[in-house]
Coordinates of C-alpha atoms and ligand atoms in Angstrom, one line a residue:
X69 CA -44.2 -20.1 -7.2
X70 CA -41.6 -20.8 -4.6
X71 CA -39.5 -17.9 -3.3
X72 CA -36.3 -19.5 -4.3
X73 CA -37.5 -19.8 -7.9
X74 CA -38.5 -16.2 -7.9
X75 CA -35.0 -15.3 -6.7
X76 CA -33.4 -17.5 -9.4
X77 CA -35.7 -16.0 -12.1
X78 CA -34.8 -12.5 -11.1
X79 CA -31.1 -13.3 -11.0
X80 CA -31.3 -14.8 -14.5
X81 CA -33.2 -11.8 -15.8
X82 CA -30.6 -9.5 -14.1
X83 CA -27.6 -11.4 -15.5
X84 CA -29.1 -11.4 -19.0
X85 CA -29.6 -7.7 -18.8
X86 CA -25.9 -7.3 -18.0
X87 CA -24.7 -9.8 -20.6
X88 CA -27.0 -9.0 -23.4
X89 CA -27.6 -5.3 -22.9
X90 CA -30.7 -3.5 -23.8
X91 CA -32.1 -4.0 -27.3
X92 CA -33.2 -0.8 -28.9
X93 CA -36.1 -0.5 -31.3
X94 CA -33.7 -0.5 -34.3
X95 CA -32.0 -3.7 -33.3
X96 CA -28.6 -2.2 -32.5
X97 CA -27.3 -2.7 -29.0
X98 CA -25.2 -1.0 -26.4
X99 CA -21.6 -2.1 -26.7
X100 CA -21.0 -5.6 -25.1
X101 CA -20.7 -5.6 -21.4
X102 CA -17.3 -6.4 -19.8
X103 CA -17.6 -9.1 -17.3
X104 CA -15.5 -9.4 -14.2
X105 CA -14.5 -12.5 -12.2
X106 CA -16.3 -11.0 -9.2
X107 CA -19.9 -10.3 -10.4
X108 CA -21.6 -7.0 -9.8
X109 CA -18.9 -5.2 -7.7
X110 CA -15.9 -6.4 -9.7
X111 CA -15.4 -3.1 -11.5
X112 CA -15.7 -1.1 -8.4
X113 CA -13.1 -3.2 -6.7
X114 CA -10.9 -2.9 -9.8
X115 CA -11.0 0.9 -9.6
X116 CA -10.3 0.9 -5.9
X117 CA -7.2 -1.3 -6.5
X118 CA -5.8 0.2 -9.8
X119 CA -7.2 3.8 -9.8
X120 CA -7.4 5.3 -13.3
X121 CA -5.3 2.4 -14.8
X122 CA -8.2 0.1 -14.3
X123 CA -10.1 1.5 -17.3
X124 CA -7.2 0.3 -19.5
X125 CA -6.6 -3.0 -17.6
X126 CA -10.3 -3.9 -17.8
X127 CA -10.2 -4.1 -21.5
X128 CA -7.1 -6.4 -21.7
X129 CA -7.7 -9.2 -24.0
X130 CA -10.9 -7.8 -25.5
X131 CA -11.0 -7.3 -29.3
X132 CA -14.2 -5.2 -29.2
X133 CA -13.6 -1.6 -30.3
X134 CA -15.9 -0.3 -27.6
X135 CA -17.3 -2.0 -24.4
X136 CA -19.7 -1.2 -21.6
X137 CA -18.9 -1.3 -17.9
X138 CA -22.0 -1.7 -15.8
X139 CA -21.8 -0.1 -12.4
X140 CA -25.5 -1.1 -11.6
X141 CA -26.6 2.5 -11.0
X142 CA -25.0 3.6 -14.3
X143 CA -23.1 2.4 -17.3
X144 CA -19.9 3.7 -18.7
X145 CA -18.6 3.1 -22.2
X146 CA -14.9 2.4 -22.7
X147 CA -13.2 2.9 -26.0
X148 CA -10.8 0.1 -26.7
X149 CA -9.6 0.5 -30.3
X150 CA -8.5 3.5 -32.3
X151 CA -11.2 2.7 -34.9
X152 CA -13.8 3.7 -32.3
X153 CA -11.9 6.9 -31.4
X154 CA -12.4 8.0 -35.0
X155 CA -16.2 7.2 -34.7
X156 CA -16.4 9.2 -31.4
X157 CA -14.7 12.2 -33.0
X158 CA -17.0 12.0 -36.0
X159 CA -19.9 12.5 -33.6
X160 CA -18.3 15.2 -31.5
X161 CA -21.5 17.2 -31.4
X162 CA -23.4 14.6 -29.3
X163 CA -20.4 12.9 -27.7
X164 CA -18.8 15.9 -26.1
X165 CA -16.4 17.1 -23.5
X166 CA -18.3 20.2 -22.5
X167 CA -20.5 18.8 -19.7
X168 CA -17.3 17.6 -18.0
X169 CA -16.2 21.2 -17.6
X170 CA -19.5 22.0 -15.9
X171 CA -19.2 19.0 -13.7
X172 CA -15.5 19.9 -12.8
X173 CA -16.7 23.4 -11.8
X174 CA -19.3 22.0 -9.5
X175 CA -17.6 18.9 -8.0
X176 CA -13.9 19.8 -7.9
X177 CA -14.1 23.5 -7.0
X178 CA -17.6 24.1 -5.8
X179 CA -18.6 27.0 -7.9
X180 CA -21.9 28.7 -6.7
X181 CA -25.2 27.7 -8.4
X182 CA -25.3 31.2 -9.9
X183 CA -21.8 30.8 -11.2
X184 CA -22.6 27.3 -12.6
X185 CA -25.5 28.8 -14.5
X186 CA -23.2 31.3 -16.2
X187 CA -20.7 28.6 -17.0
X188 CA -23.1 26.1 -18.6
X189 CA -23.9 26.0 -22.3
X190 CA -26.5 28.1 -24.1
X191 CA -28.5 24.9 -25.0
X192 CA -29.1 24.5 -21.2
X193 CA -30.1 28.1 -20.8
X194 CA -26.6 29.1 -19.4
X195 CA -24.2 31.9 -20.2
X196 CA -21.8 29.5 -22.1
X197 CA -18.8 30.8 -20.1
X198 CA -17.0 27.5 -19.9
X199 CA -16.7 27.3 -23.7
X200 CA -15.7 30.9 -23.9
X201 CA -13.0 30.5 -21.3
X202 CA -11.4 27.5 -23.1
X203 CA -11.6 29.5 -26.4
X204 CA -10.0 32.5 -24.8
X205 CA -7.1 30.3 -23.6
X206 CA -6.1 29.2 -27.1
X207 CA -4.3 32.4 -28.4
X208 CA -2.5 32.5 -25.0
X209 CA -1.2 28.9 -25.3
X210 CA -1.1 28.3 -29.0
X211 CA -0.5 31.9 -30.3
X212 CA 1.8 34.8 -29.5
X213 CA 1.1 34.6 -25.7
X214 CA 3.0 31.3 -25.7
X215 CA 6.3 33.1 -26.3
X216 CA 5.9 35.4 -23.3
X217 CA 4.8 32.5 -21.1
X218 CA 7.8 30.5 -22.2
X219 CA 10.3 33.3 -21.5
X220 CA 8.9 33.7 -17.9
X221 CA 8.8 30.0 -17.4
X222 CA 12.4 29.2 -18.3
X223 CA 13.7 32.0 -16.0
X224 CA 12.3 30.3 -13.0
X225 CA 13.2 26.8 -14.2
X226 CA 16.9 27.6 -14.3
X227 CA 16.8 28.7 -10.7
X228 CA 15.6 25.3 -9.6
X229 CA 18.1 23.5 -11.7
X230 CA 20.9 25.7 -10.3
X231 CA 19.9 24.8 -6.7
X232 CA 20.8 21.1 -7.3
X233 CA 24.5 22.1 -7.6
X234 CA 24.4 22.6 -3.8
X235 CA 22.9 19.1 -3.1
X236 CA 26.3 17.3 -3.1
X237 CA 26.1 14.2 -1.0
X238 CA 22.5 15.0 0.1
X239 CA 19.7 12.5 -0.5
X240 CA 16.4 14.1 -1.6
X241 CA 13.1 13.2 -3.2
X242 CA 13.4 13.6 -7.0
X243 CA 9.7 13.8 -7.5
X244 CA 9.3 16.5 -4.7
X245 CA 12.1 18.5 -6.4
X246 CA 10.5 18.3 -9.9
X247 CA 7.1 19.1 -8.4
X248 CA 8.4 22.3 -6.8
X249 CA 10.4 23.3 -9.8
X250 CA 7.5 22.9 -12.3
X251 CA 4.9 24.4 -9.9
X252 CA 6.9 27.6 -9.4
X253 CA 8.1 27.9 -13.0
X254 CA 4.6 27.3 -14.5
X255 CA 2.4 29.2 -12.0
X256 CA 4.7 32.3 -12.0
X257 CA 4.6 32.3 -15.8
X258 CA 0.8 32.2 -15.8
X259 CA -0.2 34.4 -12.7
X260 CA 2.7 36.8 -12.8
X261 CA 4.5 38.7 -10.0
X262 CA 1.7 38.3 -7.5
X263 CA 1.3 34.5 -8.2
X264 CA -0.5 33.2 -5.1
X265 CA 1.0 29.7 -5.5
X266 CA 4.5 31.1 -4.9
X267 CA 3.8 31.3 -1.2
X268 CA 5.1 27.9 0.2
X269 CA 1.9 27.5 2.4
X270 CA -0.3 27.9 -0.7
X271 CA 1.9 25.6 -2.8
X272 CA 1.6 22.9 -0.1
X273 CA -2.2 23.5 0.1
X274 CA -2.5 23.2 -3.7
X275 CA -0.8 19.8 -3.6
X276 CA -3.0 18.6 -0.8
X277 CA -6.0 19.5 -3.0
X278 CA -4.5 17.8 -6.1
X279 CA -3.3 14.6 -4.4
X280 CA -6.5 13.9 -2.4
X281 CA -9.1 14.9 -5.0
X282 CA -10.6 11.4 -5.4
X283 CA -13.0 11.7 -2.4
X284 CA -13.7 15.5 -2.7
X285 CA -15.5 15.1 -6.0
X286 CA -18.3 13.1 -4.4
X287 CA -19.4 16.2 -2.5
X288 CA -20.5 14.2 0.5
X289 CA -19.5 16.1 3.7
X290 CA -16.3 17.1 2.0
X291 CA -14.9 19.0 5.0
X292 CA -15.0 15.7 6.9
X293 CA -14.5 12.9 4.3
X294 CA -12.0 14.7 2.1
X295 CA -10.6 17.1 4.7
X296 CA -7.1 17.6 3.2
X297 CA -8.3 18.3 -0.3
X298 CA -11.1 20.5 1.0
X299 CA -8.9 22.6 3.3
X300 CA -6.2 22.8 0.5
X301 CA -8.8 24.0 -2.0
X302 CA -10.4 26.6 0.2
X303 CA -7.0 28.1 1.0
X304 CA -6.2 28.4 -2.7
X305 CA -9.6 29.9 -3.4
X306 CA -9.1 32.5 -0.7
X307 CA -5.6 33.3 -2.0
X308 CA -7.0 33.9 -5.5
X309 CA -9.8 36.1 -4.2
X310 CA -7.1 38.3 -2.5
X311 CA -5.0 38.2 -5.7
X312 CA -8.0 39.6 -7.8
X313 CA -8.9 42.1 -5.2
X314 CA -5.3 43.4 -5.3
X315 CA -5.3 43.5 -9.1
X316 CA -2.7 40.7 -9.6
X317 CA -4.3 39.6 -12.8
X318 CA -3.5 42.9 -14.6
X319 CA 0.3 42.1 -14.5
X320 CA -0.2 38.4 -15.3
X321 CA 0.2 36.4 -18.6
X322 CA -2.2 36.7 -21.5
X323 CA -3.7 33.4 -20.3
X324 CA -4.6 34.6 -16.8
X325 CA -5.8 38.0 -18.1
X326 CA -8.0 36.4 -20.8
X327 CA -9.6 34.0 -18.3
X328 CA -10.3 36.8 -15.9
X329 CA -11.8 39.1 -18.6
X330 CA -14.1 36.5 -20.1
X331 CA -15.5 35.6 -16.6
X332 CA -15.6 39.1 -15.2
X333 CA -17.3 40.6 -18.4
X334 CA -19.7 37.6 -18.3
X335 CA -20.9 38.6 -14.8
X336 CA -19.1 36.0 -12.7
X337 CA -18.5 36.8 -9.0
X338 CA -14.9 37.2 -7.9
X339 CA -15.1 34.1 -5.7
X340 CA -16.4 32.0 -8.5
X341 CA -13.6 33.2 -10.8
X342 CA -11.2 32.3 -7.9
X343 CA -12.7 28.8 -7.8
X344 CA -12.3 28.3 -11.5
X345 CA -8.7 29.5 -11.3
X346 CA -8.1 26.9 -8.6
X347 CA -9.1 24.3 -11.1
X348 CA -6.9 25.8 -13.7
X349 CA -3.8 25.3 -11.4
X350 CA -4.6 21.6 -11.8
X351 CA -4.5 21.9 -15.6
X352 CA -1.3 23.9 -15.5
X353 CA 0.8 21.7 -13.3
X354 CA -0.8 18.4 -12.4
X355 CA 0.3 16.7 -15.6
X356 CA 3.5 18.6 -16.3
X357 CA 4.9 17.6 -12.9
X358 CA 4.7 13.8 -13.2
X359 CA 5.7 14.0 -16.9
X360 CA 8.9 15.8 -16.0
X361 CA 9.6 13.1 -13.3
X362 CA 9.1 10.3 -15.8
X363 CA 11.2 12.0 -18.4
X364 CA 14.1 12.0 -15.9
X365 CA 13.4 8.5 -14.7
X366 CA 13.1 7.0 -18.2
X367 CA 16.2 8.7 -19.5
X368 CA 18.5 8.3 -16.5
X369 CA 17.5 4.6 -15.9
X370 CA 18.9 3.9 -19.5
X371 CA 22.6 4.9 -19.6
X372 CA 23.0 4.5 -23.3
X373 CA 19.9 6.6 -24.0
X374 CA 21.3 9.2 -21.6
X375 CA 24.6 9.3 -23.4
X376 CA 22.9 9.7 -26.8
X377 CA 20.6 12.5 -25.6
X378 CA 23.5 14.3 -23.9
X379 CA 25.4 14.2 -27.2
X380 CA 22.4 15.4 -29.2
X381 CA 21.6 18.4 -26.9
X382 CA 25.3 19.3 -26.5
X383 CA 25.8 19.3 -30.3
X384 CA 22.6 20.9 -31.4
X385 CA 21.0 23.0 -28.7
X386 CA 23.9 24.3 -26.5
X387 CA 25.9 27.4 -27.0
X388 CA 28.6 29.1 -25.0
X389 CA 28.6 32.9 -24.7
X390 CA 31.9 34.8 -24.7
X391 CA 31.2 35.4 -21.0
X392 CA 31.4 31.6 -20.5
X393 CA 27.7 31.3 -19.8
X394 CA 26.1 28.1 -21.2
X395 CA 22.8 28.6 -23.0
X396 CA 20.2 26.0 -23.9
X397 CA 18.2 27.1 -26.9
X398 CA 14.6 25.8 -26.7
X399 CA 14.0 26.5 -30.5
X400 CA 17.1 24.5 -31.4
X401 CA 16.1 21.8 -29.1
X402 CA 12.7 21.7 -30.9
X403 CA 14.2 21.7 -34.4
X404 CA 17.4 19.8 -34.1
X405 CA 17.0 17.3 -31.2
X406 CA 14.7 14.7 -32.8
X407 CA 15.7 11.9 -30.4
X408 CA 14.9 14.1 -27.4
X409 CA 11.5 14.9 -28.8
X410 CA 10.9 11.2 -29.7
X411 CA 11.9 10.1 -26.2
X412 CA 9.4 12.6 -24.6
X413 CA 6.5 11.2 -26.7
X414 CA 7.5 7.6 -25.9
X415 CA 7.5 8.5 -22.2
X416 CA 4.0 10.0 -22.5
X417 CA 2.8 6.9 -24.5
X418 CA 4.1 4.4 -22.0
X419 CA 3.3 6.3 -18.7
X420 CA 0.0 8.0 -19.5
X421 CA -3.2 7.0 -17.7
X422 CA -5.2 9.5 -19.7
X423 CA -8.8 8.6 -20.2
X424 CA -10.3 11.5 -22.1
X425 CA -13.9 11.8 -20.9
X426 CA -17.0 12.5 -23.0
X427 CA -20.7 12.7 -22.3
X428 CA -23.3 11.3 -24.6
X429 CA -25.9 14.1 -24.9
X430 CA -28.2 12.2 -27.3
X431 CA -28.7 8.6 -28.4
X432 CA -26.2 7.8 -31.2
X433 CA -25.2 4.7 -33.1
X434 CA -21.5 4.1 -33.9
X435 CA -20.4 2.0 -36.9
X436 CA -24.1 1.0 -37.5
X437 CA -23.7 -1.3 -34.6
X438 CA -23.2 0.2 -31.2
X439 CA -25.9 2.2 -29.5
X440 CA -24.6 4.8 -27.1
X441 CA -27.4 6.1 -24.9
X442 CA -28.1 9.7 -23.9
X443 CA -26.8 10.5 -20.5
X444 CA -23.9 8.0 -20.3
X445 CA -20.3 8.7 -19.8
X446 CA -17.7 7.5 -22.4
X447 CA -14.0 7.2 -21.6
X448 CA -11.1 6.7 -24.1
X449 CA -8.4 5.2 -21.9
X450 CA -5.0 6.0 -23.4
X451 CA -3.6 2.7 -22.2
X452 CA -5.7 0.9 -24.8
X453 CA -5.0 3.0 -27.9
X454 CA -1.4 3.9 -26.9
X455 CA -0.6 0.2 -26.9
X456 CA -2.6 -1.0 -29.9
X457 CA -0.3 -3.4 -31.9
X458 CA -2.0 -2.6 -35.2
X459 CA -0.9 1.1 -34.7
X460 CA 2.4 0.8 -32.8
X461 CA 3.7 -2.7 -33.9
X462 CA 4.1 -5.9 -32.0
X463 CA 6.6 -4.3 -29.6
X464 CA 3.9 -1.8 -28.5
X465 CA 4.4 -2.7 -24.9
X466 CA 8.1 -2.0 -24.8
X467 CA 9.8 1.4 -24.4
X468 CA 11.5 2.3 -27.6
X469 CA 12.9 5.9 -27.6
X470 CA 13.3 5.9 -31.4
X471 CA 9.6 5.0 -32.0
X472 CA 8.5 8.6 -32.7
X473 CA 11.4 9.5 -34.9
X474 CA 10.2 10.5 -38.3
X475 CA 12.5 8.1 -40.1
X476 CA 11.3 5.1 -38.0
X477 CA 7.6 6.0 -37.8
X478 CA 6.0 3.6 -40.3
X479 CA 2.7 5.4 -40.4
X480 CA 1.4 8.5 -38.6
X481 CA -0.2 6.9 -35.6
X482 CA -3.8 7.8 -34.9
X483 CA -5.4 8.0 -31.5
X484 CA -2.4 8.9 -29.4
X485 CA -4.3 9.8 -26.3
X486 CA -1.7 11.3 -24.0
X487 CA -2.8 14.9 -24.8
X488 CA -6.4 13.9 -25.4
X489 CA -8.4 13.8 -28.6
X490 CA -9.5 16.5 -30.9
X491 CA -11.7 18.6 -30.8
X492 CA -10.8 18.9 -27.0
X493 CA -7.1 18.4 -27.5
X494 CA -4.9 19.8 -24.7
X495 CA -4.0 23.4 -25.6
X496 CA -1.2 23.5 -23.0
X497 CA 0.9 20.8 -24.8
X498 CA 3.4 23.2 -26.3
X499 CA 4.0 25.1 -23.1
X500 CA 4.4 21.8 -21.2
X501 CA 6.8 20.4 -23.8
X502 CA 9.1 23.5 -23.6
X503 CA 9.2 23.1 -19.9
X504 CA 9.7 19.4 -19.6
X505 CA 12.2 19.1 -22.5
X506 CA 14.1 22.2 -21.3
X507 CA 14.4 20.8 -17.8
X508 CA 15.5 17.4 -19.0
X509 CA 18.1 18.9 -21.4
X510 CA 19.7 21.0 -18.7
X511 CA 19.6 18.3 -16.1
X512 CA 21.3 15.8 -18.4
X513 CA 24.2 18.1 -19.3
X514 CA 24.8 19.3 -15.7
X515 CA 24.1 16.4 -13.4
X516 CA 24.4 12.7 -12.8
X517 CA 21.6 11.3 -10.8
X518 CA 21.9 8.1 -8.7
X519 CA 18.8 6.6 -7.1
X520 CA 19.1 5.4 -3.5
X521 CA 20.3 1.8 -3.5
X522 CA 21.9 2.3 -7.0
X523 CA 19.0 0.7 -9.0
X524 CA 16.2 2.5 -10.8
X525 CA 13.2 0.6 -9.4
X526 CA 9.8 1.5 -10.8
X527 CA 7.9 3.2 -8.0
X528 CA 4.4 2.3 -6.9
X529 CA 1.8 4.9 -8.0
X530 CA -0.3 7.2 -5.8
X531 CA -4.0 6.6 -6.5
X532 CA -5.7 9.5 -4.7
X533 CA -5.1 12.0 -7.5
X534 CA -7.7 12.0 -10.3
X535 CA -7.0 15.3 -12.1
X536 CA -3.6 14.1 -13.5
X537 CA -3.5 11.7 -16.4
X538 CA 0.2 10.9 -15.6
X539 CA 0.7 8.9 -12.4
X540 CA 3.2 9.9 -9.7
X541 CA 5.2 7.9 -7.1
X542 CA 3.3 7.1 -3.9
X543 CA 6.4 7.4 -1.8
X544 CA 9.5 9.7 -1.9
X545 CA 11.9 8.7 -4.7
X546 CA 15.2 9.2 -3.1
X547 CA 18.3 10.2 -5.2
X548 CA 21.6 12.0 -5.0
X549 CA 22.9 14.3 -7.7
X550 CA 26.5 15.1 -8.7
X551 CA 27.6 18.0 -10.8
X552 CA 29.3 16.6 -14.0
X553 CA 32.9 17.6 -14.4
X554 CA 32.3 18.6 -18.0
X555 CA 30.3 21.6 -16.9
X556 CA 31.4 22.3 -13.4
X557 CA 31.5 25.9 -12.3
X558 CA 29.5 27.3 -15.3
X559 CA 26.6 29.7 -15.3
X560 CA 23.5 28.5 -17.2
X561 CA 20.4 30.1 -18.9
X562 CA 17.8 29.3 -21.4
X563 CA 16.9 31.1 -24.6
X564 CA 13.5 30.9 -26.2
X565 CA 12.8 32.3 -29.7
X566 CA 9.5 34.1 -30.5
X567 CA 7.3 32.1 -32.9
X568 CA 9.1 28.8 -32.2
X569 CA 7.4 27.6 -29.1
X570 CA 5.2 25.0 -30.8
X571 CA 6.5 21.4 -30.9
X572 CA 5.7 19.0 -33.7
X573 CA 3.9 16.5 -31.5
X574 CA 1.8 13.5 -32.5
X575 CA -1.7 13.9 -31.2
X576 CA -4.9 12.0 -31.1
Ligands
HEM2015 C1 2.5 17.0 -20.1 C2 1.6 17.9 -19.7 C3 0.2 17.7 -20.0 C4 -0.6 16.6 -20.3 C5 -0.1 15.2 -20.4 C6 -1.9 17.1 -20.6 C7 -3.0 16.2 -20.9 C8 -4.3 16.6 -21.2 C9 -5.4 15.8 -21.5 C10 -5.3 14.2 -21.6 C11 -6.5 16.5 -21.7 C12 -7.9 16.0 -22.0 C13 -8.2 16.3 -23.4 C14 -9.4 15.5 -23.9 O1 -10.3 15.2 -23.2 O2 -9.5 15.2 -25.1 C15 -6.1 17.9 -21.5 C16 -6.9 19.0 -21.6 C17 -6.6 20.3 -21.3 N1 -5.3 20.7 -20.9 FE1 -3.7 19.6 -20.7 N2 -2.0 18.4 -20.3 C18 -0.8 18.9 -20.0 C19 -0.4 20.2 -19.7 C20 -1.3 21.3 -19.8 C21 -0.9 22.6 -19.5 C22 0.5 23.1 -19.1 C23 -2.0 23.4 -19.6 C24 -2.2 24.9 -19.4 C25 -1.3 25.7 -19.3 C26 -3.1 22.5 -20.0 C27 -4.4 22.9 -20.2 C28 -5.4 22.1 -20.7 C29 -6.8 22.5 -20.9 C30 -7.3 23.9 -20.8 C31 -7.5 21.4 -21.3 C32 -9.0 21.3 -21.7 C33 -9.2 21.4 -23.2 C34 -10.6 21.6 -23.7 O3 -11.5 21.7 -22.9 O4 -10.8 21.7 -25.0 N3 -2.6 21.2 -20.1 N4 -4.7 17.9 -21.1

């Protein structure tokens, strides 16, 4: 046999392997492979160009509920339709989020081997700490702890919104402002008076870590290849070690105390707890920050929506104290500002890059048809389900701030992926909602915002951050703000009512 025929033969065998997939003994097959215009490396190039959004873009035009992306060394399943989300959820025992937590502990924050053993599940001979930590966070974010966290959070938020009154005629980066405001309000609420992230050097180090995480996770000479992220991370780890040694956790929120207690009682070393806490800062701020930016962008760039929302908040969630102080009532905002709540969810629907990740821990067949093989990763890109016309209507790709209003919602949408999918749904969603909506409400009433050049132009996205499911601008987003005459020279505060911190959000 000539060499060229051998090569052709091998190529045909290889291509059929990709196109047809592997037949299992039962006749069912892995989901159909997504082909790219550039064979073999097309998907890798796609990810390099589009970042997380590629997982959504890759499925454009495909009617398959679930597809396979072949990276040669491994395959990844992409869920493309909400019908397949339901199938994945039905098999949550074998298509699970848990190994992702172990992998994040190892790759993002470099927990020691002993610490990793404690974190991993009992079924792998571990101490099951990861599951216990997430469980311990629930009462703090979904129960009574939420009220205290909210009260602390809004006290800091108002300080940042106040500062804008002194920015008359000054151009500044709106995203950088939102980033700082949310970082301080959230981390102070969680880690209390000794919050290490309050130190500006640590705040900057944290964002170096967050924004350049993409290369760090490969763990290949990280101090050289992912230097910014590596140095940022190690600085935060050292700051948390100091925090614990000085007992900062004992004056912190229920969330921080519960996390510390579970790990400490479970035998984890202080440095490993500090590493896990560094990852938690990502969870606490990395999505809330860009979401708050998009909330401002999507409202202020639509003058009639801005006017409607101003009226709604002014009428239903604002009160004036006899002292003249203006109060925004978060509970009233939740209960009586349906348009604001609907706008927020539409912002999340349109802007989210979320791709909830699951690991297939055993061979499983979905819908009697698709074989998912043990050891593979499965992603559920929000872009697919959040834009599915059968769920959202033919105008799914357009921004409609009324879409989530109860009166206009034709059916309760399933598979809204922006806060993930049960049973691993984001437990921080109510805390984040209070913060983002509270900020947007006060900003709208107090300030006008004008982007540099006068036009709201969609910014290009930064692709180096992989922890956040919401994208953020790659370059400064320059604006000026002016105090509105209606509320010039007034003092402002927020009010949050115990037991009313949970928002009626649509979830997947
Ligand atoms: C707008 C802001 C936020 C967005 C868009 C968001 C989004 C998400 C998404 C997409 C997931 C993945 C869920 C899945 O895989 O099914 C997630 C998980 C999680 N989020 Fe959030 N998140 C936000 C804010 C927060 C905040 C403020 C906290 C903490 C205070 C938080 C804590 C968590 C935790 C602990 C998980 C893991 C849940 C588990 O393992 O069961 N998130 N979030």
